[in-house]
Amino acid sequence: KAYQDGFYDVSLTLFDRFLKAYMQSDKKPDALVYIGQCYFAQEKYLKALDQLEPLLKTQGIERLRDKVLFWLGEIYVKGRDYRQAEEFYQTLIKNYKDSYYLLSAYKSLALAQFNDGKFQDAVGTYRAIFKQFRDTPSAEEAFFGICESLYRMKDFSSLEKELSGFVIQYPRSEM
């Protein structure tokens, strides 16, 4: 509850207390991930990294591996290490097709590629989002991301076609 309410210092104390009291608990990996997320929320990215990275090598956390991969990607994005972030997102996307974090990983991957100047890669990722998540609000964002990437690539003829399609498909879009 403290974590959900944004009381991260209190949460860290409570998770630490839990880990000391229940060292053999099967919920230990969950607590460790929450600790990493607390540090992330506090913008203590190195501490979050130190907390989460060892979990990838830990046995018995398969059910949390997608979550760890996603948050490691987010940490590397904050550090502007887009290539490392891409690796984590791509691993999640490739190996965890049913993950709760799948759409978020796709969106973060596209943004990391865009921010790294890999506009052609970003177009490909945005197209994958548009295709796979067509019935979500993310499809509109992805379509616009394609347009924005084409603009940055100065591919104005392709941009004109995409923008025409965007306006037809989303005539009331705020974008």
XYZ file of C-alpha atoms in Angstrom:
175
model
C 0.000 0.000 0.000
C 2.827 2.394 0.830
C 4.393 1.659 -2.568
C 1.093 2.179 -4.406
C 0.610 5.483 -2.600
C 4.077 6.706 -3.618
C 5.703 6.549 -0.200
C 8.928 5.077 -1.496
C 11.128 5.660 1.566
C 8.564 3.917 3.748
C 8.249 1.159 1.149
C 12.002 0.598 1.109
C 12.002 0.200 4.885
C 9.070 -2.210 4.780
C 10.529 -4.296 1.949
C 13.857 -4.467 3.786
C 12.056 -5.593 6.928
C 10.188 -8.222 4.921
C 13.414 -9.555 3.395
C 15.057 -9.868 6.806
C 12.058 -11.603 8.357
C 11.294 -13.940 5.437
C 14.641 -14.667 3.795
C 13.413 -17.955 2.298
C 10.069 -16.626 1.052
C 9.081 -17.275 -2.551
C 8.041 -13.590 -2.596
C 11.647 -12.443 -2.083
C 12.185 -11.755 -5.826
C 8.996 -9.658 -5.881
C 10.281 -7.566 -2.979
C 13.627 -7.093 -4.716
C 11.909 -5.889 -7.888
C 9.750 -3.480 -5.881
C 12.867 -2.117 -4.209
C 14.340 -1.450 -7.660
C 11.137 0.273 -8.714
C 11.220 2.421 -5.573
C 14.733 3.592 -6.431
C 13.630 4.244 -10.008
C 10.685 6.348 -8.808
C 13.083 8.309 -6.603
C 15.339 8.879 -9.638
C 18.128 6.871 -7.997
C 18.859 5.062 -11.224
C 22.222 3.556 -10.266
C 20.729 2.041 -7.119
C 17.807 0.726 -9.167
C 20.250 -0.758 -11.668
C 22.292 -2.377 -8.896
C 19.100 -3.840 -7.483
C 17.600 -5.201 -10.703
C 20.540 -6.300 -12.839
C 21.602 -9.224 -10.599
C 18.048 -10.564 -10.737
C 18.517 -11.539 -14.390
C 21.057 -14.136 -13.257
C 18.945 -15.359 -10.360
C 17.322 -18.766 -10.553
C 13.586 -18.994 -9.968
C 12.523 -15.561 -11.151
C 11.241 -16.589 -14.565
C 7.760 -15.285 -13.742
C 9.284 -11.826 -13.125
C 11.943 -11.770 -15.832
C 9.820 -9.714 -18.262
C 9.207 -7.122 -15.545
C 12.921 -6.941 -14.741
C 13.819 -6.593 -18.427
C 11.322 -3.772 -18.855
C 12.532 -1.808 -15.840
C 16.179 -2.270 -16.797
C 15.311 -0.828 -20.203
C 13.642 2.130 -18.524
C 16.722 2.727 -16.353
C 19.029 2.718 -19.363
C 16.731 5.130 -21.204
C 17.007 7.529 -18.256
C 20.789 7.249 -18.599
C 20.449 7.864 -22.351
C 22.074 4.521 -23.127
C 19.507 3.776 -25.809
C 21.374 0.839 -27.318
C 21.459 -1.043 -24.021
C 17.803 -0.178 -23.400
C 16.931 -1.525 -26.865
C 18.521 -4.867 -25.996
C 16.367 -5.277 -22.901
C 13.181 -4.261 -24.716
C 13.915 -6.520 -27.686
C 14.594 -9.476 -25.398
C 11.259 -8.911 -23.681
C 9.417 -8.546 -26.997
C 11.032 -11.656 -28.462
C 10.630 -13.961 -25.467
C 7.502 -12.770 -23.627
C 4.680 -12.404 -26.165
C 2.012 -12.608 -23.424
C 3.690 -10.165 -21.058
C 1.779 -7.392 -19.369
C 4.758 -5.213 -20.365
C 4.724 -6.106 -24.082
C 3.004 -2.970 -25.381
C 5.009 -0.740 -23.044
C 8.224 -2.406 -24.215
C 7.303 -1.785 -27.860
C 6.512 1.867 -27.151
C 9.688 2.380 -25.130
C 11.738 0.602 -27.814
C 10.354 2.879 -30.539
C 11.064 5.953 -28.442
C 14.594 4.762 -27.634
C 15.275 4.164 -31.323
C 13.828 7.563 -32.197
C 15.909 9.317 -29.517
C 19.021 7.468 -30.706
C 18.469 8.798 -34.221
C 17.586 5.349 -35.589
C 14.514 6.643 -37.358
C 14.215 3.754 -39.814
C 14.258 1.267 -36.913
C 11.701 3.404 -35.098
C 9.428 3.291 -38.164
C 9.631 -0.505 -38.120
C 8.799 -0.666 -34.420
C 5.946 1.816 -34.781
C 4.560 -0.266 -37.654
C 4.726 -3.377 -35.445
C 2.802 -1.533 -32.717
C 0.219 -0.330 -35.222
C -0.249 -3.832 -36.605
C -0.256 -5.758 -33.327
C -2.209 -3.271 -31.205
C -4.527 -1.860 -33.870
C -7.538 -1.680 -31.562
C -5.835 0.372 -28.848
C -5.128 4.097 -28.481
C -1.471 3.178 -28.982
C -2.172 2.500 -32.667
C -2.869 6.188 -33.255
C 0.304 7.156 -31.388
C 2.302 4.627 -33.410
C 0.902 5.897 -36.712
C 1.891 9.421 -35.731
C 5.320 8.133 -34.634
C 5.818 6.771 -38.145
C 5.056 10.221 -39.529
C 7.365 11.950 -37.081
C 10.203 9.539 -37.903
C 9.741 10.065 -41.642
C 9.854 13.814 -41.068
C 13.147 13.462 -39.166
C 14.484 11.307 -42.026
C 13.411 14.062 -44.457
C 11.526 11.439 -46.473
C 8.829 13.903 -47.433
C 7.204 11.868 -50.198
C 6.597 8.933 -47.831
C 5.595 11.368 -45.107
C 2.944 12.920 -47.336
C 1.387 9.490 -47.996
C 1.493 8.505 -44.320
C 0.024 11.817 -43.150
C -2.809 11.512 -45.659
C -3.566 8.055 -44.316
C -3.316 9.330 -40.749
C -5.806 12.147 -41.362
C -8.234 9.737 -43.041
C -7.961 7.168 -40.256
C -7.953 9.654 -37.361
C -9.827 12.764 -38.575
C -10.432 14.005 -35.020
C -6.951 13.340 -33.702
C -5.388 15.974 -31.513
C -2.042 14.996 -32.970
